[in-house]
CSV table of C-alpha atoms in Angstrom, one decimal:
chain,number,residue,atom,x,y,z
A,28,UNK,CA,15.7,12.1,-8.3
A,29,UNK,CA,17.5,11.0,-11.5
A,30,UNK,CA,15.7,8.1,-12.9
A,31,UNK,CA,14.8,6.9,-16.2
A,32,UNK,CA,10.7,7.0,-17.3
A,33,UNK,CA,8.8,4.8,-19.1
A,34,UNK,CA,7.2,7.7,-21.1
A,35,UNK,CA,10.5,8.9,-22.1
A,36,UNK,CA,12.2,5.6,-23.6
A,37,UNK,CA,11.5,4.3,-27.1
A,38,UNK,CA,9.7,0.4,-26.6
A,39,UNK,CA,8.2,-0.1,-29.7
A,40,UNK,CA,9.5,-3.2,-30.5
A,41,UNK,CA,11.2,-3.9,-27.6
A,42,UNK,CA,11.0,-7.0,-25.0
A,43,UNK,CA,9.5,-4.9,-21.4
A,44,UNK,CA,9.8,-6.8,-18.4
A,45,UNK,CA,7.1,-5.3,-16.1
A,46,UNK,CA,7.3,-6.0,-12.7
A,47,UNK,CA,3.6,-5.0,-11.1
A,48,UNK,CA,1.8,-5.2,-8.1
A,49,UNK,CA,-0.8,-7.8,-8.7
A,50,UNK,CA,-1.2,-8.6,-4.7
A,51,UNK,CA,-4.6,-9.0,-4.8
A,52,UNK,CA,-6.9,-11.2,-2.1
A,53,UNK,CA,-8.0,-13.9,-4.5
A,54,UNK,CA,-11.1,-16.6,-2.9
A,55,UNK,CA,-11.7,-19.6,-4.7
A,56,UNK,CA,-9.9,-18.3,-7.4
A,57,UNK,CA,-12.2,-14.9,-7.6
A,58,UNK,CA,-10.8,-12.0,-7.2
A,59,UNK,CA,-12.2,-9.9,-4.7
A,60,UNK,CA,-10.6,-6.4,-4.9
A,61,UNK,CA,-9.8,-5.2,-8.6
A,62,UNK,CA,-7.6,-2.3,-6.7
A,63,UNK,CA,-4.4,-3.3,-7.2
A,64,UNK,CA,-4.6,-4.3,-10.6
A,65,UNK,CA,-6.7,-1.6,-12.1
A,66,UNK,CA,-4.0,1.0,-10.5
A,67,UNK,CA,-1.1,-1.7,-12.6
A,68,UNK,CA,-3.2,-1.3,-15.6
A,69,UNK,CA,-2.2,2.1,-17.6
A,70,UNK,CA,0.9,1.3,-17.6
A,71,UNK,CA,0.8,-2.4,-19.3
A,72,UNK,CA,-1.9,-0.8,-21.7
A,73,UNK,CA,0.8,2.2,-22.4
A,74,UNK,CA,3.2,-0.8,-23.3
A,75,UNK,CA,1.1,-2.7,-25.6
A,76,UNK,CA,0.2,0.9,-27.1
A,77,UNK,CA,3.6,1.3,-28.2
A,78,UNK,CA,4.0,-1.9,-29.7
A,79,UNK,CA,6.5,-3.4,-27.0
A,80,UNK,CA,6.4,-7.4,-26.2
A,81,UNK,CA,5.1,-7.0,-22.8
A,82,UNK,CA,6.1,-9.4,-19.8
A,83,UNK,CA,4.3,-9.0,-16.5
A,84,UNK,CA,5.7,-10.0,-13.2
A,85,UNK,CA,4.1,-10.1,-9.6
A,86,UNK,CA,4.3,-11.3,-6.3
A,87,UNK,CA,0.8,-12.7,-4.7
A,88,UNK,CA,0.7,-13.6,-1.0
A,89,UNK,CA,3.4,-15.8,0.9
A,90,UNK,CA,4.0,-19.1,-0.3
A,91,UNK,CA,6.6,-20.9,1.0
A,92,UNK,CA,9.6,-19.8,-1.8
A,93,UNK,CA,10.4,-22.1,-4.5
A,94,UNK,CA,7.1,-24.4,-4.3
A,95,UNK,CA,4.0,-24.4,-6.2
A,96,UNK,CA,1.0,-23.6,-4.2
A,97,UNK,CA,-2.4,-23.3,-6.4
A,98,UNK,CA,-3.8,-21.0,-3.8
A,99,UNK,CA,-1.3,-18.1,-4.7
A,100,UNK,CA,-1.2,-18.7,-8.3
A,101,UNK,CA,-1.6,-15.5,-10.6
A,102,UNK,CA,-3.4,-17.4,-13.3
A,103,UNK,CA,-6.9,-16.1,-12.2
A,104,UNK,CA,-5.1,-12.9,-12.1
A,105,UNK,CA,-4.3,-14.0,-15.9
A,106,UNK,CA,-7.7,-14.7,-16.8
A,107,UNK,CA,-9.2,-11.2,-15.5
A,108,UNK,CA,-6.6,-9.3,-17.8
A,109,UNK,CA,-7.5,-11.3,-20.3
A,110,UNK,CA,-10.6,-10.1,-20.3
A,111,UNK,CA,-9.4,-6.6,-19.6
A,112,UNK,CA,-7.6,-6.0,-22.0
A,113,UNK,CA,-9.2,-6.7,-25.4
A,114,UNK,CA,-8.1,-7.3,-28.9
A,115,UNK,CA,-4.6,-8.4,-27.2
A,116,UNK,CA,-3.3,-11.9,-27.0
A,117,UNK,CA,-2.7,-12.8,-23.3
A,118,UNK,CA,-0.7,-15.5,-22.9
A,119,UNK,CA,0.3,-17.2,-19.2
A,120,UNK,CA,3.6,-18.7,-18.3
A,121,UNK,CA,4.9,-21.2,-15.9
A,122,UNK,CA,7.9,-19.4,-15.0
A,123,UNK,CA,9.9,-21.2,-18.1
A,124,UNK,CA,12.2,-18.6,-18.3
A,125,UNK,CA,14.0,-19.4,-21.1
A,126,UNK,CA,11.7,-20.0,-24.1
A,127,UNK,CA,9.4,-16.7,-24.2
A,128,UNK,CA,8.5,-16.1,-27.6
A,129,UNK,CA,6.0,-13.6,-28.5
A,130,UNK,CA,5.2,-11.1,-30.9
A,131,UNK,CA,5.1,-7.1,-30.7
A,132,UNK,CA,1.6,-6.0,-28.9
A,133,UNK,CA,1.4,-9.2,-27.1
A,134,UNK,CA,1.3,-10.1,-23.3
A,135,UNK,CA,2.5,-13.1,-21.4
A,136,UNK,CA,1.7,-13.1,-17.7
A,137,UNK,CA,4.3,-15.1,-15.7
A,138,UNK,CA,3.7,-16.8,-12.7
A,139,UNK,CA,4.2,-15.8,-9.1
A,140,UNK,CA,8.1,-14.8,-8.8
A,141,UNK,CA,8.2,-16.5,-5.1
A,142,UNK,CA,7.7,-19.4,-6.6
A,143,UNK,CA,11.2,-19.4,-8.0
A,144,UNK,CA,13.9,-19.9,-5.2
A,145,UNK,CA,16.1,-17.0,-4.6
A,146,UNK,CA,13.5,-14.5,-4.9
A,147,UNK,CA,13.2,-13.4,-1.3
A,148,UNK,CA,17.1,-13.6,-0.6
A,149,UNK,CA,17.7,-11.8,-4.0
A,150,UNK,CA,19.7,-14.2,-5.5
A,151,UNK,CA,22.0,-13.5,-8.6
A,152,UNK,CA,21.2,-16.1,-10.5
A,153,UNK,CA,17.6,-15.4,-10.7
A,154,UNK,CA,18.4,-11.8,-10.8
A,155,UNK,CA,20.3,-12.6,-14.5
A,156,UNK,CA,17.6,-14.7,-15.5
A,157,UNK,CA,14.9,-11.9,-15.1
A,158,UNK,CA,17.4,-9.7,-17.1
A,159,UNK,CA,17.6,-11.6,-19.9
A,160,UNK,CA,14.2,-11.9,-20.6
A,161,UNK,CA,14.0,-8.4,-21.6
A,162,UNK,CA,15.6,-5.1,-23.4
A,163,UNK,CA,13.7,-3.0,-20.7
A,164,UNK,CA,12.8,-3.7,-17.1
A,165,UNK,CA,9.8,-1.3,-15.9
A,166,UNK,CA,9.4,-1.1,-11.8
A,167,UNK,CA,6.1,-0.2,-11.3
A,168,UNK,CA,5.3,-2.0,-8.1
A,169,UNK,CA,5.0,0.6,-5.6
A,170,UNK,CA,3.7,-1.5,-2.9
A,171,UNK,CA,6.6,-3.9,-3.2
A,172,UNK,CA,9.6,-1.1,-3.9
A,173,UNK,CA,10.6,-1.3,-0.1
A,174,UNK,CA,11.7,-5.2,-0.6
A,175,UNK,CA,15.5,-5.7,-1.7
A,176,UNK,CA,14.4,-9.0,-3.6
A,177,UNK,CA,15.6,-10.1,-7.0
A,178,UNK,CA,12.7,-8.8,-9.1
A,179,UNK,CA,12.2,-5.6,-7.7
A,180,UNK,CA,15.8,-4.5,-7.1
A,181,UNK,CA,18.7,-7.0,-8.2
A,182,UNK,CA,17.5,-7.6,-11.6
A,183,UNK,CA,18.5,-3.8,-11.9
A,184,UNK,CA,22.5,-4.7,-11.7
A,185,UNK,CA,22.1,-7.1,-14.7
A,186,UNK,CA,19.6,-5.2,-17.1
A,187,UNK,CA,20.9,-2.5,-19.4
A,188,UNK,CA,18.1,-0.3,-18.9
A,189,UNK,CA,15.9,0.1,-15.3
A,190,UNK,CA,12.9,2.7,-15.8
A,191,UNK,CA,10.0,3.6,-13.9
A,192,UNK,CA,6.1,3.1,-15.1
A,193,UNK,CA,3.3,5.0,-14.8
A,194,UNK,CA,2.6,3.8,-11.2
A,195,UNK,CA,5.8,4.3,-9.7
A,196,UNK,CA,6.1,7.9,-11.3
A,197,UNK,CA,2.3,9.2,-10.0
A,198,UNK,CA,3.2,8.0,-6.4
A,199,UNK,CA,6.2,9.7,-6.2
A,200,UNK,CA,4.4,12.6,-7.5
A,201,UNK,CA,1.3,12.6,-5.4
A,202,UNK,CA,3.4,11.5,-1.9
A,203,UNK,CA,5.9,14.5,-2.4
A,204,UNK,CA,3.4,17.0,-2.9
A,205,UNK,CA,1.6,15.7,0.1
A,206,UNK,CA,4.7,16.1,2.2
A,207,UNK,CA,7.2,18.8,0.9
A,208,UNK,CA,5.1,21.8,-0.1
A,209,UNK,CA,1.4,20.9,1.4
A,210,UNK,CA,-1.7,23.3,1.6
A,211,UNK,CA,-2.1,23.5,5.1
A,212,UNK,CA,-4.1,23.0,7.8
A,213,UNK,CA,-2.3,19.1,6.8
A,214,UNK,CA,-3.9,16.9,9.1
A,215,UNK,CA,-2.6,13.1,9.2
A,216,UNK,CA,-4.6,10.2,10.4
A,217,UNK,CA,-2.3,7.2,11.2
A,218,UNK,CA,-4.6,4.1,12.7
A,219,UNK,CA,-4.4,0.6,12.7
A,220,UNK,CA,-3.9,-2.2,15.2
A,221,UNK,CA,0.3,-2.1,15.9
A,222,UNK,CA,1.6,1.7,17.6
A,223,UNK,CA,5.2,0.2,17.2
A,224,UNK,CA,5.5,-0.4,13.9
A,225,UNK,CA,4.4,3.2,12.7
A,226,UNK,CA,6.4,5.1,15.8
A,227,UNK,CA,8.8,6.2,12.9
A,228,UNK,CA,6.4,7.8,10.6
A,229,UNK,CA,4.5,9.3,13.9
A,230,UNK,CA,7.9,11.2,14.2
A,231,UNK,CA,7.9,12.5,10.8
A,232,UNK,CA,4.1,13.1,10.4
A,233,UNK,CA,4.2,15.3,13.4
A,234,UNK,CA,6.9,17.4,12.1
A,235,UNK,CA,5.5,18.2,9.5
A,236,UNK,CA,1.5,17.8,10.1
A,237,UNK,CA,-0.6,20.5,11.7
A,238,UNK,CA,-2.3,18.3,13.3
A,239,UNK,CA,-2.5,14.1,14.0
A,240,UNK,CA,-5.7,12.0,14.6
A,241,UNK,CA,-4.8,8.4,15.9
A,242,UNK,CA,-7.0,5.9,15.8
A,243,UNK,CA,-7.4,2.0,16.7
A,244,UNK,CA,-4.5,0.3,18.5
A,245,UNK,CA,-2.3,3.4,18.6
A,246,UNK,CA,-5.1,5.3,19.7
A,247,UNK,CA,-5.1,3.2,22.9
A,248,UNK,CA,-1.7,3.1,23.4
A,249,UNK,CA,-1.8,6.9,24.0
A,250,UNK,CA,-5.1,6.7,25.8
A,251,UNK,CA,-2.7,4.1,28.2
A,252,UNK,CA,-0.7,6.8,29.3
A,253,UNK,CA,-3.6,8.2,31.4
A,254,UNK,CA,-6.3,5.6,31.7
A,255,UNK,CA,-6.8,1.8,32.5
A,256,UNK,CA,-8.4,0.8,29.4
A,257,UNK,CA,-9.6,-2.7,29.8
A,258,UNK,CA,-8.2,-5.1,28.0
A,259,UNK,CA,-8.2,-3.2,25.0
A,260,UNK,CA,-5.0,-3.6,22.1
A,261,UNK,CA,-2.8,-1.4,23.6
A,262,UNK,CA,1.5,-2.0,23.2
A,263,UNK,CA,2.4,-1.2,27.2
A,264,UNK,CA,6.5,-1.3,25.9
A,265,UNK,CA,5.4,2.7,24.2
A,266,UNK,CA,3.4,4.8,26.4
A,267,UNK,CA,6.6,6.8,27.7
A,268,UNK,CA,7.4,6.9,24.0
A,269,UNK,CA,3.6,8.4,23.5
A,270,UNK,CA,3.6,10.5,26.1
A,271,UNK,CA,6.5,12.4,24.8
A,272,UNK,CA,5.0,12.6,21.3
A,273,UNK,CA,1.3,13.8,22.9
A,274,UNK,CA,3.0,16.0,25.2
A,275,UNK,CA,5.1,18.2,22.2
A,276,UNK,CA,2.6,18.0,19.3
A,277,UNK,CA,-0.5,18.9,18.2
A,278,UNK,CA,-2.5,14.7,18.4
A,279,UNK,CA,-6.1,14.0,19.0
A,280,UNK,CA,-7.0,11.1,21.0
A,281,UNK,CA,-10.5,10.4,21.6
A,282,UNK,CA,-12.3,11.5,24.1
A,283,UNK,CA,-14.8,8.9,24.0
A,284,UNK,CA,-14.8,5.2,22.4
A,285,UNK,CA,-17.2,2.5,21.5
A,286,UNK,CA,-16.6,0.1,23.9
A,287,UNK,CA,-17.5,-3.8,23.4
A,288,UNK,CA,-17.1,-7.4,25.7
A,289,UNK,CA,-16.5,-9.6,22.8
A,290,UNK,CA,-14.3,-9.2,19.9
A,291,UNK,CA,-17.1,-10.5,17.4
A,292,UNK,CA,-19.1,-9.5,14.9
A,293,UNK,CA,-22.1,-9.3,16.3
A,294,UNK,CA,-21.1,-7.4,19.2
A,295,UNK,CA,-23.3,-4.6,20.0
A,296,UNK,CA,-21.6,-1.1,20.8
A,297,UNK,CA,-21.8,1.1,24.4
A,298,UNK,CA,-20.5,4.3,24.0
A,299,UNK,CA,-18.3,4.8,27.3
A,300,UNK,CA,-15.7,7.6,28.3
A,301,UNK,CA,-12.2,6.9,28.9
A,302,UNK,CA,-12.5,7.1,32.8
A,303,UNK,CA,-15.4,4.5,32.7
A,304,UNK,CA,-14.1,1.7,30.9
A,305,UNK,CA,-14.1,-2.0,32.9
A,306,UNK,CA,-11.8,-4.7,33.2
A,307,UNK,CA,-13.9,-7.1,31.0
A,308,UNK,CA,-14.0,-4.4,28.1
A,309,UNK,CA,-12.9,-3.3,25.0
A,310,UNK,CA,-11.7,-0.3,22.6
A,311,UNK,CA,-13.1,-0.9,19.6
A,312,UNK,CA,-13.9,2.3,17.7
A,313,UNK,CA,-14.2,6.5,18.2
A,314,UNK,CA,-17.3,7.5,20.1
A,315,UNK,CA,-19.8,9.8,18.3
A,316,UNK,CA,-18.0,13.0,20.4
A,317,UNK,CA,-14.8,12.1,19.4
A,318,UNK,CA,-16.3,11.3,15.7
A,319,UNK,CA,-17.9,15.0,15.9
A,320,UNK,CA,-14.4,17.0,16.6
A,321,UNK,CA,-12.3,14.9,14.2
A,322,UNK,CA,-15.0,15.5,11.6
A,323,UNK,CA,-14.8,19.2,12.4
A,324,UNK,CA,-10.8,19.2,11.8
A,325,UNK,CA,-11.2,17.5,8.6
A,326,UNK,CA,-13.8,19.7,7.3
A,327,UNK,CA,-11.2,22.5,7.9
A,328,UNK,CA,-8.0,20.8,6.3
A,329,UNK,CA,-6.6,21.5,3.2
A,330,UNK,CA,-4.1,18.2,2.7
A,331,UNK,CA,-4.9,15.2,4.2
A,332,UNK,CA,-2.4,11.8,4.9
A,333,UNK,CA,-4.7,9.0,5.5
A,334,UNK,CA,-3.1,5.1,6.9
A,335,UNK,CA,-5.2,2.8,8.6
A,336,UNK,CA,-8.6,2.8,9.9
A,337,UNK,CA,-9.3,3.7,13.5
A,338,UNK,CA,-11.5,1.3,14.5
A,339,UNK,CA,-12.6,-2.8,13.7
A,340,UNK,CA,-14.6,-1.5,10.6
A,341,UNK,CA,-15.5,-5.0,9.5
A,342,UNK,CA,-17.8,-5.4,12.6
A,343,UNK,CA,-21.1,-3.3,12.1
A,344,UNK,CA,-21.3,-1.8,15.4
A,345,UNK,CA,-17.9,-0.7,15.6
A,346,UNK,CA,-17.3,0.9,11.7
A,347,UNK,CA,-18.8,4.4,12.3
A,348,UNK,CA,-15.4,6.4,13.0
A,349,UNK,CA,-14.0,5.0,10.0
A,350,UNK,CA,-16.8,5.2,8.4
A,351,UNK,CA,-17.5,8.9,8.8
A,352,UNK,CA,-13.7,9.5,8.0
A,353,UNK,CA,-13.9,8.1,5.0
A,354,UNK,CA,-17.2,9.7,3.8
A,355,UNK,CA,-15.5,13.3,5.3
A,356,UNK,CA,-12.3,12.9,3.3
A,357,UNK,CA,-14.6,11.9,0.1
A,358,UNK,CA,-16.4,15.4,0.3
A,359,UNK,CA,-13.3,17.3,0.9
A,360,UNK,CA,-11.7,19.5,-1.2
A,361,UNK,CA,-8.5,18.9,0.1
A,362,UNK,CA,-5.4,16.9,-1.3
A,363,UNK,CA,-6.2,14.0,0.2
A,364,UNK,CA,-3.8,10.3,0.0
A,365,UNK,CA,-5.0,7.0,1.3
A,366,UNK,CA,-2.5,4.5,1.6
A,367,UNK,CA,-2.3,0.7,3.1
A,368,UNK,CA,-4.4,-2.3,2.7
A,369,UNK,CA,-6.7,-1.7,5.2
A,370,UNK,CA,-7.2,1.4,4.3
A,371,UNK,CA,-7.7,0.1,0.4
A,372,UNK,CA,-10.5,-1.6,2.2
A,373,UNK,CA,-12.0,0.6,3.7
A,374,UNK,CA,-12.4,3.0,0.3
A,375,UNK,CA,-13.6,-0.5,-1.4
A,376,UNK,CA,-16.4,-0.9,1.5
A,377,UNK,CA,-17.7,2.9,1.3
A,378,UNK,CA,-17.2,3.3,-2.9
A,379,UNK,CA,-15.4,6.2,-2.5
A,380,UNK,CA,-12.5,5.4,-5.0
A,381,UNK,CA,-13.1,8.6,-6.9
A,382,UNK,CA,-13.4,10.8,-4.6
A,383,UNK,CA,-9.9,10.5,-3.3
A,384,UNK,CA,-7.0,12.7,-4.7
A,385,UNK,CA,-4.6,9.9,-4.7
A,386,UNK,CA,-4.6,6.1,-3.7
A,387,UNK,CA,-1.1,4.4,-2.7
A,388,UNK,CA,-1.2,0.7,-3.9
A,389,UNK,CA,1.7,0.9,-1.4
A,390,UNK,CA,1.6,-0.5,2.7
A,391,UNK,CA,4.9,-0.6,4.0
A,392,UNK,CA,6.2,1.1,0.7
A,393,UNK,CA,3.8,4.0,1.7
A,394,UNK,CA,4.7,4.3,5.2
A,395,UNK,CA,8.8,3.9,4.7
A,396,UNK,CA,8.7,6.5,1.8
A,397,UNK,CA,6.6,9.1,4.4
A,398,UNK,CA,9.4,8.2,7.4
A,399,UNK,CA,11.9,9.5,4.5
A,400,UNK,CA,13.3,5.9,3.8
A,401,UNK,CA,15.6,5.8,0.9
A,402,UNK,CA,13.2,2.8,-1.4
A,403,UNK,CA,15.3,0.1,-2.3
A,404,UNK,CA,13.6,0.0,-6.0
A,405,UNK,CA,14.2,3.8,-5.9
A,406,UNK,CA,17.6,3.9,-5.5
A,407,UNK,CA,18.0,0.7,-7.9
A,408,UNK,CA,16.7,2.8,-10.7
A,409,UNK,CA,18.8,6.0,-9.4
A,410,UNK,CA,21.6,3.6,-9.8
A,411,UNK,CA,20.8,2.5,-13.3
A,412,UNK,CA,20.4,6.0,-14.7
A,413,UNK,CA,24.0,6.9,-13.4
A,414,UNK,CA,25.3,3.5,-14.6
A,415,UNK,CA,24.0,4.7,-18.0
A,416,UNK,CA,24.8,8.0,-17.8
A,417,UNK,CA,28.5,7.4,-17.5
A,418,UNK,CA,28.6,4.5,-20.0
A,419,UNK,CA,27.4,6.9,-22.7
């Protein structure tokens, strides 16, 4: 793809609008993943290396658009860079768009873009004020580069130059080398609660995977197709459609499952077959046979695509699949690329951050980009590199 970088423009001096991913859970105004913002980090600190006059923009939560809610405010997310990054002056902004002054090296952090009206629907007008804040707009919100909204892709018909920032560039990198020219055995493991909304990139990953382990609701939509599984999360509306996906491709299901009456926290775990599950109970996790030859698989791949855990991790009794996927990905030596918030989660809960080849900050981003999707913010930028290649 044909796309301007942020390592190959001249800032110094320059006003750089970046638009990160700070879309971090925040409680009681402390922050309780650093994830996100660590990942957004290089590339702001690149910025203020060069001497640019930095602007950050983010997203956090869902408020309801164009009103002030203190709950999704970014200034806590303003006082932990603050703190980050040393020896610069951090400044925060209430979204006063028009009066920005600062000086080469320094930061202003605005606040949450959906407060301002128009930002979801990406409106014009907000569009052309975003634009003229800066000389250069950096996308480097992955996780957000699948929404057609007026600071991730309609500021890029007003700016003059569009360019992508560290982020962007190293999970376009890391996601292409995971699916165009992988070291195989490549073994995807797509979990979560909802089979329907990742039917898409089930199609693509088993196309191109040697093998697919599913995991939590999915999981139980294809154990559907042959058992009565309680009252298990299970999407009835795509069995046929699993059926015809189990019956052409090479997908684990489990063979056994940690089973549970209440969907609570202190549920204690029964370790049941799929032939012996009652009415009253529940799927809730892999059983330790099922843990043992997905284990085994891993052990033997050389890439690995990892969305979602496959089962209700946050309860103790029911964690030990994901759990032991986790720890088994950490101790390959395989590519391996963890993507979605779960799954950021997950690697949070088990300290494994460094022992994975590549995290996506992206969740839907992550999953349309894998399905093929053409990103909104992707094709923005495309169209900014031709719009400047012809004007010159």
């Amino acid at each position: 793809m044909n796309i301007h970088k942020m390592t190959t423009l001249d800032i110094t001096g320059k006003t750089v609008l970046i638009r990160s991913d700070l879309n971090v859970p925040i409680e009681n105004e402390i922050i309780q993943s650093e994830a996100r913002i660590l990942a957004a980090l290089p590339t702001i600190q690149l910025a203020i290396q060069k001497n640019a006059k930095v602007i950050i923009m983010s997203h956090l939560g869902r408020p309801k658009e164009g009103t002030y809610t203190k709950k999704y405010s970014l200034f806590p997310i303003f006082k932990y860079l603050k703190k980050k990054l040393l020896n610069t002056q951090v400044y925060f902004s209430n979204n006063d768009m028009k009066d920005i002054h600062i000086n080469p090296g320094e930061v202003v952090v605005l606040e949450n873009v959906r407060f301002n009206k128009g930002e979801l629907s990406n409106d014009d007008a907000l569009s052309k004020k975003y634009a003229n804040l800066c000389d250069i707009f950096i996308m480097d919100a992955f996780g957000s580069a699948h929404r057609m909204q007026s600071s991730t892709y309609g500021i890029g018909k007003f700016v003059k130059i569009a360019c992508a920032g560290l982020l962007l560039i190293n999970e376009i990198i890391a996601l292409k080398k995971a699916l165009e020219k992988p070291k195989r055995p490549l073994v995807a493991i797509v979990g979560g609660s909802k089979v329907s909304t990742k039917f898409n990139v089930l199609h693509k990953l088993c196309k191109i995977a040697d093998t697919i382990i599913v995991g939590g609701g999915i999981a139980n939509t294809f154990l559907a197709i042959d058992h009565k599984i309680g009252k298990s999360l299970c999407e009835l509306d795509f069995i046929c459609e699993a059926k015809k996906l189990r019956d052409k491709y090479n997908i684990i299901v489990p063979i056994d499952s940690r089973i549970g009456k209440k969907f609570h926290k202190t549920e204690k775990s029964t370790i049941k077959s799929p032939f012996n599950i009652e009415e009253n109970e529940e799927i809730m996790d892999f059983g330790d046979e099922t843990i043992k030859n997905v284990v085994k698989i891993l052990k033997k791949s050389q890439t690995i695509i990892w969305n979602g855990p496959v089962g209700v991790f946050e309860f103790p009794y029911f964690r030990k699949g994901t759990e032991m996927i986790a720890k088994t990905i950490a101790n390959s030596t395989a590519f391996s690329i963890a993507g979605g918030g779960d799954t950021l989660s997950v690697i949070d809960m088990f300290n494994i951050q460094n022992n994975i080849s590549y995290i996506s900050t992206g969740g839907g981003a992550f999953l349309e980009f894998i399905e093929g999707k053409k990103l909104p913010a992707i094709q923005m930028l495309e169209e900014n590199f031709k719009k400047n290649n012809i004007n010159n």
